[in-house]
Amino acid sequence: MTSRTLLRLLSAGAAAAAGIALAVAPAVASTGGHGGHGGHGKQTVPVRLLSINDLHGNLEPPSGSSSRILDPDGPLVDTDGTLTGIAGGKYSIAGGVSYLATHIKQARDRNTLLVAAGDLIGASPLISAAYHDEPTLEVLGSLGLDTTSAGNHEFDEGYAELQRLMNGGCHPVDGCSPAGEWKGTDFDFLAANVLKQDTGTYALPPYYVKTINGVKVGFIGLVTATTPTIVTAEGIKGLQFTEEVAAANRASAYLARKGVKAQVVLVHEGDSITPNQSPDACSVNTTNAGSRIARELNPQIDLVISGHSHQAYICKTSDPAGQDRYYTQGSSFGRVLTQIDLQIDKRTKDVIRSSVKADNKVVTRTVTPDPQVEAQVQAWKTRSAAVADRKIGTITADITNVVNNSSAATTKPETALGDLIADSQLEAAKAGGAEIALMNPGGIRTSLTYAQKGSEGDGVVTYGEAFEVQPFSNIVQVRTYTGAQLKALLEQQVWTPNPTTGAITHRVLQVSSSLTYTFDTTKPVGSRVSDIKLNGTPVTDTQSIKIAANNFLMGGGDGFSVFTQSTDTWSGPIDLDAFTAYLGAHSPISPSPADRITFIK
C-alpha cells in the first residue's frame, strides 16, 4: 500500500481549530515492531534519519567539479590527479544514485526513515529530464524515500505537472515514456507554505507523520518563499508562497495538538557556510535565510533539515526557548548522505535534544554500486541515448559560462557562452521582430567543452551536451519596451563585492551582439548604466525596442521586474531548440571575446 493510499482527509472542525486550511490531507504511515539500535523495554525510542537534498536528477555519477566534495577523510588528490593544486583541501569523488543506494543500505536499520529537502528533480541531466524526471522519481522509490519537501525546481514545469508526477498518468503533451504509463510516487512532496490563492487551502500536503515503535514523528515541508522569483510565473499561477516560519509554526501547533511532539522541518532554503566547522561555529550566522528559519521556528520543532544552497554543513543554533537545535544540509547531486540519530522519550513523545547526533557522510564510489538501482539507471540511459548522442554542431574551443568570482581587476560579468545563447535567442525571435536578446546567467547551467565527453569526437556538440547547458525548456518571447525601460531593466542588475572576502554576488544579463553598453560599478546603484547602443546607434529614452528573453525573465524572474511592464507578447520556440538550431546553422563556432558590456570597476 502506498503512502497516498493512507492519506486521510481531516475534518473541517479540526482544520478550523488548527487555524490553517487542510483541504490537502497529510500523509500518515506506520512501522511496527522493535529493534534497531534500541529495544523493547527501553524508555526511549531510537530514530535514525537519512537525508538528501538537491539531487537534480543526477542519476549517473556527476563529473568534473560537480563530482568533488570536501571530505576530511578523503584523499589529498583524486586517483587521477585532477585535484592536484587545490590548496589545503581533502576531496573525494562522490555521487551517483547506485552508490548512494549502497550507502543508504549500509546505514539503514529498522528505525530508519529516508527523507529529503527538495530539488530532487528539475535542472536535471538529459537521462532524467528527457522523460520529465520520471526516471529519478522511479529510483527514489527504489531507495525507499519516505517524504520530501518541495523545492523551487519541483515547480519548473508547473504545479499541474508536479501533481501528475505524484498522482500518475502520462505527460499531456509528450505522452508515455518507453517504460509505459507513469504510476505516480510512493511519497509526497510537502509544502506547508504553498496555498491556492482562490481558496486558501494547501496546494500540497503540509506534513507527513510516521509512527516508529509506537511514537509518531512529524515532518513539515517548506519551500523557499522566493520561489515566485526563480521559476516561471505561468507555471505557479494561482499559488501563494508564504513566509516559511509562520507557515511551519501553524502546522507544528496543529501536530502538537494531535499528539505529534517529535517534529522535523524539511525546508528547501539554506545557507552558505564554511564546510567542516564545528556545529557551534556556524550558529553565529545571522544573515542567511536558512539560519534565520532555524533560529525562529517554534521550540516544538526539534530539527531542521535544509537544502537549496548546495552546501554541506552540520550546524547548531538556539531555538526561541534557548534549547539547542541542529540544522543540516547535505551538499547536492547525491554526493552526501546526512545521518541523524536521536532518541524519543516514550513518556513525553518528544525528542531528547541532548541525544541528537548528526553527521554528513560522503557518498564515495569505493563501495559496490547497488545492482537494482544500477540496472534502472542503465535502462534509462539506453532509452535516452538516441536523443543525447545526436550531433548538433561543432565548436573550435571551450565556450564557457564562467565568471571570475574574485576582486581582480580583470573580473567581468559577461561570458562567451552567455553571448552565444543570447545570439541564438535573437535569431530565433527575429520572426517576432526582436532587435536584442537578454539571457539570465542562472539559466546557463554548465559550459560547452571542446574535448569529447564520449566518442563523439573533439569539438562536437551533442544534443545531450546542449541540454546540460539549458535544461529548463523555457520559451523564447518578445515584448516591446522603451529605451528608458531598457535602461531601468539593466539598472536592476546586481554586482556586489563582499568587502571582507572579495567574493562577488552577481546577476548580470548576457547580451546579444546587437546591444552594447557601459556598466560602472563605481557609481551608485541605479546610476551604473550608460552609453546604451543598438547596432552601434545610441538608444533614446522614447524609442521602442523589441526585446527577446525567455519566459522566466518575462515573468519578472531573478528580480528583473521591468520585464513585466510590457505585455505585447510574441512567443517563439523553446530556448533549447533555438540554441541547437543556431549551433547547427553557424558551426563551427568560436568563443566570442565577451566585449559587449564595457565593465568599469
GROMACS .gro file of C-alpha atoms in nm, residues 34 56 74 81 83 103 120 122 128 160 162 246 280 305 349 376 381 409 413 450 461 494 498 509 534 536 562 577:
model
   28
   34HIS     CA    1   1.102  -0.302   1.800
   56HIS     CA    2   1.856   1.746  -0.950
   74GLY     CA    3   3.925   1.191   0.174
   81GLY     CA    4   4.541   1.359  -1.011
   83LEU     CA    5   4.254   1.770  -0.782
  103HIS     CA    6   2.542   0.382   0.133
  120LEU     CA    7   1.525   1.621  -0.626
  122GLY     CA    8   1.438   1.982  -1.218
  128SER     CA    9   1.610   1.208  -1.637
  160ALA     CA   10  -0.009   2.071  -1.271
  162LEU     CA   11   0.406   1.822  -1.021
  246ALA     CA   12   0.487   3.131   1.022
  280ASP     CA   13   2.861   2.558   1.726
  305ILE     CA   14   1.699   1.962   0.750
  349LYS     CA   15   0.666   1.156   2.294
  376GLN     CA   16   1.742   0.115  -1.351
  381LYS     CA   17   2.043   0.576  -2.013
  409ALA     CA   18   4.067   4.399  -1.193
  413PRO     CA   19   3.024   3.958  -1.581
  450TYR     CA   20   3.594   2.119  -2.675
  461VAL     CA   21   2.841   1.934  -2.951
  494VAL     CA   22   2.348   4.317  -0.941
  498ASN     CA   23   3.194   4.136  -0.027
  509LEU     CA   24   2.218   3.964  -1.802
  534LEU     CA   25   2.152   4.929  -3.057
  536GLY     CA   26   2.601   5.097  -3.283
  562VAL     CA   27   1.085   4.574  -1.553
  577ASP     CA   28   1.553   2.442  -2.971
   0.00000   0.00000   0.00000
